[in-house]
PDB file of C-alpha atoms in Angstrom:
ATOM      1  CA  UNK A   1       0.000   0.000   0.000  1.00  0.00           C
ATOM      2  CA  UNK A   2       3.021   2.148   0.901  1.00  0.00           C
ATOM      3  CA  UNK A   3       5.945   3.481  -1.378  1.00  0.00           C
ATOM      4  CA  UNK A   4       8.819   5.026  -0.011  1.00  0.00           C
ATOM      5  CA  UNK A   5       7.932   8.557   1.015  1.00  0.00           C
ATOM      6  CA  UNK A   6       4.156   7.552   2.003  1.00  0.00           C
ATOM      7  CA  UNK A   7       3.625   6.287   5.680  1.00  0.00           C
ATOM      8  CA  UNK A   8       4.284  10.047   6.892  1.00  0.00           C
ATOM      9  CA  UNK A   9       1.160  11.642   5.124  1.00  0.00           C
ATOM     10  CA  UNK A  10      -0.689   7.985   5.884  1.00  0.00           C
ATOM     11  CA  UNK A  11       0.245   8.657   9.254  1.00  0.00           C
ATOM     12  CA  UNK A  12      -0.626  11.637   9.545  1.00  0.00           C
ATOM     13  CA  UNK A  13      -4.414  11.138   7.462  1.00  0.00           C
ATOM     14  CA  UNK A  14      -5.038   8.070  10.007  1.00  0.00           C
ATOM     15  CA  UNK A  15      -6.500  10.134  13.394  1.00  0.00           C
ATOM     16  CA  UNK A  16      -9.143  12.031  10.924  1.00  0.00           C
ATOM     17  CA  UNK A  17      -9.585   8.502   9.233  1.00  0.00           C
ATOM     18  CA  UNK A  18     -10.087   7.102  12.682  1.00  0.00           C
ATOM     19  CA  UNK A  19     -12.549   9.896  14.133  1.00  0.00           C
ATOM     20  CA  UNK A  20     -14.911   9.840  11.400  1.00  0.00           C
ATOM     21  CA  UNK A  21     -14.862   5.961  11.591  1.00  0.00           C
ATOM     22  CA  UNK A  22     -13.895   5.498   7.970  1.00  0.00           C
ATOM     23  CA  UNK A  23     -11.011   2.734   7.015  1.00  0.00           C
ATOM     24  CA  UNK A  24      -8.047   2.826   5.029  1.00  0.00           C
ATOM     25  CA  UNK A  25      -7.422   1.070   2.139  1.00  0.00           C
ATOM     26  CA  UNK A  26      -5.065   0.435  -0.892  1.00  0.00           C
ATOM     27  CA  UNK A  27      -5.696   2.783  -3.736  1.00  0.00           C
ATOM     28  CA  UNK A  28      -6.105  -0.129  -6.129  1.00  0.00           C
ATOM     29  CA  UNK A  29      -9.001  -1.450  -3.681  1.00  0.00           C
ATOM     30  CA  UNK A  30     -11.121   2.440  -4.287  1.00  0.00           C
ATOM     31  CA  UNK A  31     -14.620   1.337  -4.993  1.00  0.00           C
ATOM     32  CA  UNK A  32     -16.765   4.388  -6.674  1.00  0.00           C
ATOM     33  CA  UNK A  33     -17.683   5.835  -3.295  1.00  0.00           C
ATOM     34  CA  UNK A  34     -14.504   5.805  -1.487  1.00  0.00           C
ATOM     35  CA  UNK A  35     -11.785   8.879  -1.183  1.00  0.00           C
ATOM     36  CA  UNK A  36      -8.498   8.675  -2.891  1.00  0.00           C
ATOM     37  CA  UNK A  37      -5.703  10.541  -1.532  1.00  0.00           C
ATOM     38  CA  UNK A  38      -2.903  11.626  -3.666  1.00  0.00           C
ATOM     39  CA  UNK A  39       0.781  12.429  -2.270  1.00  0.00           C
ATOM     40  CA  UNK A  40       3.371  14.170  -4.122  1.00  0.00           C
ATOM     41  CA  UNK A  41       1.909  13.019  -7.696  1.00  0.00           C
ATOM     42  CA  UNK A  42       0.761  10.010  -6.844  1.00  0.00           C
ATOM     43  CA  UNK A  43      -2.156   7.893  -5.374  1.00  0.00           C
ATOM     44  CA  UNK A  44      -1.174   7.026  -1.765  1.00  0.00           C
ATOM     45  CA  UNK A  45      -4.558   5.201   0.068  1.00  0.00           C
ATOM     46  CA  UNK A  46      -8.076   5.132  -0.599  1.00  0.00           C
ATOM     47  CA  UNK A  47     -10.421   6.041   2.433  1.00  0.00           C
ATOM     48  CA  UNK A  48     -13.820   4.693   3.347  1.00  0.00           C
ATOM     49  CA  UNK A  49     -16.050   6.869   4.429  1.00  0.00           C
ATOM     50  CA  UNK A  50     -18.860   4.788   6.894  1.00  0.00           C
ATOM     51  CA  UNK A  51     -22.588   5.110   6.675  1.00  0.00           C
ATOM     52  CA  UNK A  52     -24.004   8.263   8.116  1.00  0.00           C
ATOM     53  CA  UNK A  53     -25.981   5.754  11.007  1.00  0.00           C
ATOM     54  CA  UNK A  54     -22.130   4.009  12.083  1.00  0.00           C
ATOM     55  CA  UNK A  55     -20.884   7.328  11.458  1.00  0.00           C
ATOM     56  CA  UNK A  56     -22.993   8.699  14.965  1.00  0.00           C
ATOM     57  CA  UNK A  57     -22.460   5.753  16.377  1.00  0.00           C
ATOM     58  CA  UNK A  58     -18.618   6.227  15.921  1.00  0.00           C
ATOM     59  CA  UNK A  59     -19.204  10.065  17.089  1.00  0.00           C
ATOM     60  CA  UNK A  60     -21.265   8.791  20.689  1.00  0.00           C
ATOM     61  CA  UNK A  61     -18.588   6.370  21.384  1.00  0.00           C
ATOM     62  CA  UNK A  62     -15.759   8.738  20.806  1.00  0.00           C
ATOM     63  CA  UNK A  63     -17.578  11.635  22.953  1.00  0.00           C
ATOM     64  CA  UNK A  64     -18.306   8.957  25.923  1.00  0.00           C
ATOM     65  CA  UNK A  65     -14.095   8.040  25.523  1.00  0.00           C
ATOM     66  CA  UNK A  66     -13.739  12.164  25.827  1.00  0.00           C
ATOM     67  CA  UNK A  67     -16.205  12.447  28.861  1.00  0.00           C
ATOM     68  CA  UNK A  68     -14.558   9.104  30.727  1.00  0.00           C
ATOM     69  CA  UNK A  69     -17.639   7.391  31.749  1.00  0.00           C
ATOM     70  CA  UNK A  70     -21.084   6.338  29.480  1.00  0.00           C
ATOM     71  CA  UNK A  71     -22.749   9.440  28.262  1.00  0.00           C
ATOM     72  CA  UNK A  72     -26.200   8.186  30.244  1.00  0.00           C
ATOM     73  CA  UNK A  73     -23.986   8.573  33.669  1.00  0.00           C
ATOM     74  CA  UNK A  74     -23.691  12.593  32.598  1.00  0.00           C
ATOM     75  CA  UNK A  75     -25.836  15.397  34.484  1.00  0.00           C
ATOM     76  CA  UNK A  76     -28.544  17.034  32.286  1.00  0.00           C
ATOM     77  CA  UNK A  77     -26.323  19.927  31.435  1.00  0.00           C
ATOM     78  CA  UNK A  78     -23.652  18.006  30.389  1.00  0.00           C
ATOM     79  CA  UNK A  79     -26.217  15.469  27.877  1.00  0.00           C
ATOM     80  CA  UNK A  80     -27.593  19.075  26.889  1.00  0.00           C
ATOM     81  CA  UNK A  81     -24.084  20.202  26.001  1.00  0.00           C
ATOM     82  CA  UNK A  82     -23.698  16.531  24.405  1.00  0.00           C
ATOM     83  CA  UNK A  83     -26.652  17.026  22.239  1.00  0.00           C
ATOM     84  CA  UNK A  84     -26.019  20.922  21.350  1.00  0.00           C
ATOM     85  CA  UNK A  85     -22.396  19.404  19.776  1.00  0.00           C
ATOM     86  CA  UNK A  86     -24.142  16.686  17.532  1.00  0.00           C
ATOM     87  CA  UNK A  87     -27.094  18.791  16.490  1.00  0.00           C
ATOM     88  CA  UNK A  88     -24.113  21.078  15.005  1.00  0.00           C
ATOM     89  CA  UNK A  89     -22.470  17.660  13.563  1.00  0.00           C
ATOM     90  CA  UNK A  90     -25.775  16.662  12.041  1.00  0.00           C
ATOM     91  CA  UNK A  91     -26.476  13.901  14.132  1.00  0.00           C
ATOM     92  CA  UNK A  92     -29.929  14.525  13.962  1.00  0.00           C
ATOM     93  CA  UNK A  93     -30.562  14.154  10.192  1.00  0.00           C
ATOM     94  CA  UNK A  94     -29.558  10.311  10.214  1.00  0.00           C
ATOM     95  CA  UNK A  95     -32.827   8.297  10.120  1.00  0.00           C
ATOM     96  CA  UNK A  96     -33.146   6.981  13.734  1.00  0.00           C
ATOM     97  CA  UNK A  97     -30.554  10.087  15.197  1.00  0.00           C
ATOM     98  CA  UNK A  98     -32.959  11.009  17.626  1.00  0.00           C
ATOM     99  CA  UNK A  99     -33.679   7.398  19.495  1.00  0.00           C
ATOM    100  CA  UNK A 100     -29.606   6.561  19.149  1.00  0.00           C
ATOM    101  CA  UNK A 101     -28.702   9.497  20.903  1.00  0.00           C
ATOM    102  CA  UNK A 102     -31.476   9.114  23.106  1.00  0.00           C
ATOM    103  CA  UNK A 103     -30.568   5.109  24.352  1.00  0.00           C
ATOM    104  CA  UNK A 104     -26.614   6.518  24.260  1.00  0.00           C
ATOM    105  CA  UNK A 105     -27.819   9.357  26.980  1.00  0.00           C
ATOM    106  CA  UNK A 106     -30.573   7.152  28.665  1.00  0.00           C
ATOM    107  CA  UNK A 107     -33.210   9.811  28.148  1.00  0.00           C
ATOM    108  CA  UNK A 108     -36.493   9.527  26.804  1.00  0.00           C
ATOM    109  CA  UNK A 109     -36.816  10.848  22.979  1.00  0.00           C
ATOM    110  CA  UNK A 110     -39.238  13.738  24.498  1.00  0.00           C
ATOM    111  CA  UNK A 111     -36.036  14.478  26.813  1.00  0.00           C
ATOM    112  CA  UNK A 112     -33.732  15.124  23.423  1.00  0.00           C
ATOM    113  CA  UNK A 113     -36.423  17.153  21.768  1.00  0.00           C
ATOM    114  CA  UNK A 114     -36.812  19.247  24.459  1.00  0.00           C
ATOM    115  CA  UNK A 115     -32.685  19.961  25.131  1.00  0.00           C
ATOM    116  CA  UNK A 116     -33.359  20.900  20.963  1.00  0.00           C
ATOM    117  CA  UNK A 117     -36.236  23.158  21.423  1.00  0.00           C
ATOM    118  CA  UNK A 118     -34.084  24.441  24.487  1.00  0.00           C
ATOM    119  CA  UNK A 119     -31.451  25.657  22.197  1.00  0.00           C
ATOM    120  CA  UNK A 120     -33.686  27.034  19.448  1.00  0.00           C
ATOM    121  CA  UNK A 121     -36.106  29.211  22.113  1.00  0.00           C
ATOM    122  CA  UNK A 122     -32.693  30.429  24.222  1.00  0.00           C
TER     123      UNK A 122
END
């Protein structure tokens, strides 16, 4: 996958790779979808972007990994803060947003409608 001068940009594409929960792949393995990056002329790695649905549930587990305990254990001001940050991220346009983040913060569906409406009426 790797020519000489490659594993520093690879290395250094990898954490975005990683927090958007995409993969990394051969250029030769691209399908039509996928992202291929070019270094210095040439193509270095493809990258896989996931579905928008693993996609939040890649963003709820890395915010619970940034908080340091399950985002249900979090006051209410912290799951409001929680669901002001993926409203901006566009959690909330994936089919099924609202229940996901909902379960992830152990709050009704009302609950994460009305920490929305919060931030619209304030």
């Amino acid at each position: 996958m790797t020519g000489t001068g490659d594993e520093p940009f690879i290395a250094a594409v990898k954490p975005l790779v990683d927090a958007m929960g995409g993969e990394i792949l051969p250029p030769d393995e691209a399908g039509p979808e996928d992202v291929v990056l070019s270094w210095e002329g040439a193509d270095v790695v493809a990258v896989r972007l996931p579905q928008l649905a693993d996609s939040l549930d890649h963003i709820l587990a890395a915010m619970e990994r940034r908080k340091g305990k399950p985002l249900a254990d979090l006051d209410r001001k912290a799951k409001q803060e929680v669901v002001r940050i993926l409203e901006a991220r566009g959690a909330f346009s994936v089919r099924h947003g609202v229940e996901t983040v909902a379960s992830a913060l152990g709050v009704s569906r009302f609950t994460v409608y009305n920490y929305l409406n919060r931030e619209k009426g304030a």
